[in-house]
Amino acid sequence: MGEVSPKEFDNSLRRVFLIIIELFERIIQALEKNEINDPSLCKEIHATDLIVDKFVDYCARILNRSVGIIPERKKQLIFSSLFILELIGDEFKYIAKHLATSKKPLKECIELAKLTQEQFEMYYKLYYKFDRELAIKFGEMDYKVYKQHFKTKENLKGECRSIAKHVMMISKFMLALVEL
């Protein structure tokens, strides 16, 4: 990734999406398998987030140095999208920290995390190929995520409540991405 190649922009951006999907899968797996109170999970997620950061930075360098490949009017939107994707990656570090410090099982968070993962995968598809029906489904899914969050919010305590807040931040970031 040392050489800045405009041809690599799409591959690098797609890699950012795939790594975030991988982060979702790893967090959900940790919740399902009750991987709590384990600092190695925190280190693993942090290392994966650093990879997201590197790809985002690489994409930003390509945007800064390329002329004529990507229309200037779209660059600001892409920069904003890259920044928000990096923020989504950061939320996984915070979730992993809560998993690593928890003393109790956190299974109440699984359904919300799965819904948010499904929502992210919808956004990923929308980014590369806009589909009106899928955009409508995204809006419905956003409502479903919020409904699930408020349904379980009253019963959540401690680390699970904190994890739910970070998952909701990811959902809010995705809504901002769709609005872009």
Coordinates of C-alpha atoms in Angstrom, one line a residue:
M1 CA 0.0 0.0 0.0
G2 CA 3.0 2.3 -0.2
E3 CA 2.4 3.2 -3.8
V4 CA -0.6 5.3 -4.4
S5 CA -2.5 3.7 -7.3
P6 CA -5.9 5.0 -8.4
K7 CA -6.7 1.6 -9.8
E8 CA -6.5 0.2 -6.2
F9 CA -9.1 2.6 -4.8
D10 CA -12.1 0.4 -5.4
N11 CA -10.4 -2.7 -4.1
S12 CA -9.2 -0.9 -0.9
L13 CA -12.6 0.6 -0.3
R14 CA -14.3 -2.8 -0.8
R15 CA -11.8 -4.3 1.6
V16 CA -12.8 -1.7 4.3
F17 CA -16.4 -2.9 4.0
L18 CA -15.4 -6.6 4.2
I19 CA -13.2 -6.0 7.2
I20 CA -16.1 -4.3 9.0
I21 CA -18.4 -7.2 8.2
E22 CA -15.7 -9.5 9.6
L23 CA -15.6 -7.3 12.8
F24 CA -19.4 -7.8 13.1
E25 CA -19.1 -11.5 12.7
R26 CA -16.3 -11.7 15.3
I27 CA -18.2 -9.6 17.9
I28 CA -21.3 -11.7 17.4
Q29 CA -19.3 -14.9 17.7
A30 CA -17.8 -13.6 20.9
L31 CA -21.2 -12.8 22.3
E32 CA -22.6 -16.2 21.3
K33 CA -19.7 -18.1 22.7
N34 CA -19.6 -16.1 25.9
E35 CA -16.0 -14.9 25.3
I36 CA -15.9 -12.5 28.2
N37 CA -13.2 -11.3 30.5
D38 CA -10.5 -12.0 27.8
P39 CA -8.0 -9.3 27.0
S40 CA -6.9 -11.2 23.9
L41 CA -10.2 -10.4 22.1
C42 CA -9.7 -6.8 22.8
K43 CA -6.2 -6.9 21.2
E44 CA -7.5 -8.9 18.2
I45 CA -10.3 -6.4 17.5
H46 CA -8.0 -3.5 17.9
A47 CA -5.5 -5.0 15.5
T48 CA -8.3 -5.5 12.9
D49 CA -9.5 -1.9 13.4
L50 CA -5.9 -0.7 12.7
I51 CA -6.2 -2.5 9.3
V52 CA -9.5 -0.6 8.6
D53 CA -7.7 2.6 9.5
K54 CA -4.8 1.8 7.1
F55 CA -7.2 1.1 4.2
V56 CA -9.2 4.2 4.9
D57 CA -6.0 6.3 5.0
Y58 CA -4.8 4.7 1.7
C59 CA -8.1 5.5 0.1
A60 CA -7.9 9.1 1.3
R61 CA -4.3 9.4 -0.1
I62 CA -5.6 8.1 -3.5
L63 CA -8.4 10.6 -3.5
N64 CA -6.0 13.5 -2.6
R65 CA -3.5 12.6 -5.3
S66 CA -5.7 11.4 -8.1
V67 CA -7.0 14.0 -10.6
G68 CA -9.7 13.2 -13.1
I69 CA -10.4 9.6 -12.0
I70 CA -13.0 10.5 -9.5
P71 CA -15.1 13.6 -10.2
E72 CA -14.2 16.5 -7.8
R73 CA -17.9 16.9 -6.8
K74 CA -17.9 13.4 -5.4
K75 CA -14.7 13.5 -3.5
Q76 CA -16.1 15.3 -0.5
L77 CA -18.9 12.7 -0.2
I78 CA -16.3 9.9 -0.4
F79 CA -14.0 11.5 2.2
S80 CA -17.0 11.9 4.5
S81 CA -18.0 8.2 3.9
L82 CA -14.4 7.1 4.6
F83 CA -14.3 9.1 7.8
I84 CA -17.6 7.5 9.0
L85 CA -16.5 4.0 8.1
E86 CA -13.4 4.6 10.2
L87 CA -15.6 5.7 13.1
I88 CA -17.7 2.5 12.7
G89 CA -14.5 0.5 13.0
D90 CA -13.6 2.4 16.2
E91 CA -16.9 1.4 17.8
F92 CA -15.8 -2.3 17.6
K93 CA -12.8 -1.5 19.8
Y94 CA -15.1 -0.1 22.4
I95 CA -17.4 -3.1 22.2
A96 CA -14.4 -5.4 22.6
K97 CA -13.2 -3.5 25.6
H98 CA -16.6 -4.1 27.3
L99 CA -16.5 -7.8 26.4
A100 CA -13.0 -8.0 27.9
T101 CA -14.0 -6.4 31.2
S102 CA -17.4 -8.1 31.6
K103 CA -17.9 -10.7 34.3
K104 CA -21.3 -11.8 33.2
P105 CA -22.7 -13.3 30.0
L106 CA -23.9 -10.7 27.4
K107 CA -26.3 -12.7 25.3
E108 CA -29.0 -10.0 25.5
C109 CA -26.9 -8.0 23.0
I110 CA -26.8 -10.6 20.3
E111 CA -30.1 -9.9 18.5
L112 CA -29.3 -6.2 18.3
A113 CA -25.8 -6.9 17.0
K114 CA -27.2 -9.2 14.3
L115 CA -29.8 -6.7 13.2
T116 CA -27.1 -4.0 12.9
Q117 CA -24.9 -6.3 10.9
E118 CA -27.7 -7.0 8.5
Q119 CA -28.3 -3.3 8.2
F120 CA -24.6 -2.7 7.4
E121 CA -24.6 -5.4 4.7
M122 CA -27.6 -3.6 3.2
Y123 CA -25.7 -0.4 3.1
Y124 CA -22.7 -2.2 1.5
K125 CA -25.0 -3.4 -1.3
L126 CA -26.6 0.0 -1.7
Y127 CA -23.2 1.7 -1.9
Y128 CA -22.2 -0.3 -5.0
K129 CA -25.6 -0.6 -6.6
F130 CA -28.4 1.6 -5.6
D131 CA -31.8 -0.1 -5.5
R132 CA -34.9 1.7 -4.5
E133 CA -36.5 -1.4 -2.9
L134 CA -33.3 -2.1 -0.9
A135 CA -33.2 1.6 0.3
I136 CA -36.8 1.2 1.5
K137 CA -35.8 -2.0 3.3
F138 CA -32.8 -0.2 4.9
G139 CA -35.2 2.4 6.3
E140 CA -37.4 -0.4 7.7
M141 CA -34.4 -2.1 9.1
D142 CA -33.3 1.1 10.8
Y143 CA -36.7 1.4 12.5
K144 CA -36.4 -2.3 13.5
V145 CA -33.0 -1.7 15.1
Y146 CA -34.2 1.2 17.1
K147 CA -37.3 -0.7 18.1
Q148 CA -35.2 -3.7 19.3
H149 CA -32.9 -1.3 21.1
F150 CA -35.6 0.4 23.1
K151 CA -37.4 -2.9 23.7
T152 CA -34.3 -4.4 25.4
K153 CA -32.9 -1.1 26.8
E154 CA -35.0 -1.4 29.9
N155 CA -33.7 -4.9 30.7
L156 CA -30.0 -4.2 29.9
K157 CA -27.5 -3.6 32.7
G158 CA -23.8 -3.0 33.0
E159 CA -21.6 -4.0 30.1
C160 CA -24.5 -5.2 27.9
R161 CA -26.1 -1.7 28.1
S162 CA -22.8 -0.2 27.1
I163 CA -22.4 -2.6 24.2
A164 CA -25.9 -1.8 23.0
K165 CA -25.0 1.9 23.0
H166 CA -22.0 1.3 20.8
V167 CA -24.1 -0.9 18.5
M168 CA -26.6 1.9 18.2
M169 CA -23.8 4.4 17.4
I170 CA -22.9 2.1 14.5
S171 CA -26.5 2.2 13.4
K172 CA -26.5 6.0 13.5
F173 CA -23.3 6.2 11.5
M174 CA -24.9 3.9 8.9
L175 CA -27.9 6.2 8.6
A176 CA -25.5 9.1 8.1
L177 CA -23.7 7.1 5.4
V178 CA -27.0 6.4 3.6
E179 CA -27.9 10.1 3.8
L180 CA -24.6 11.0 2.1

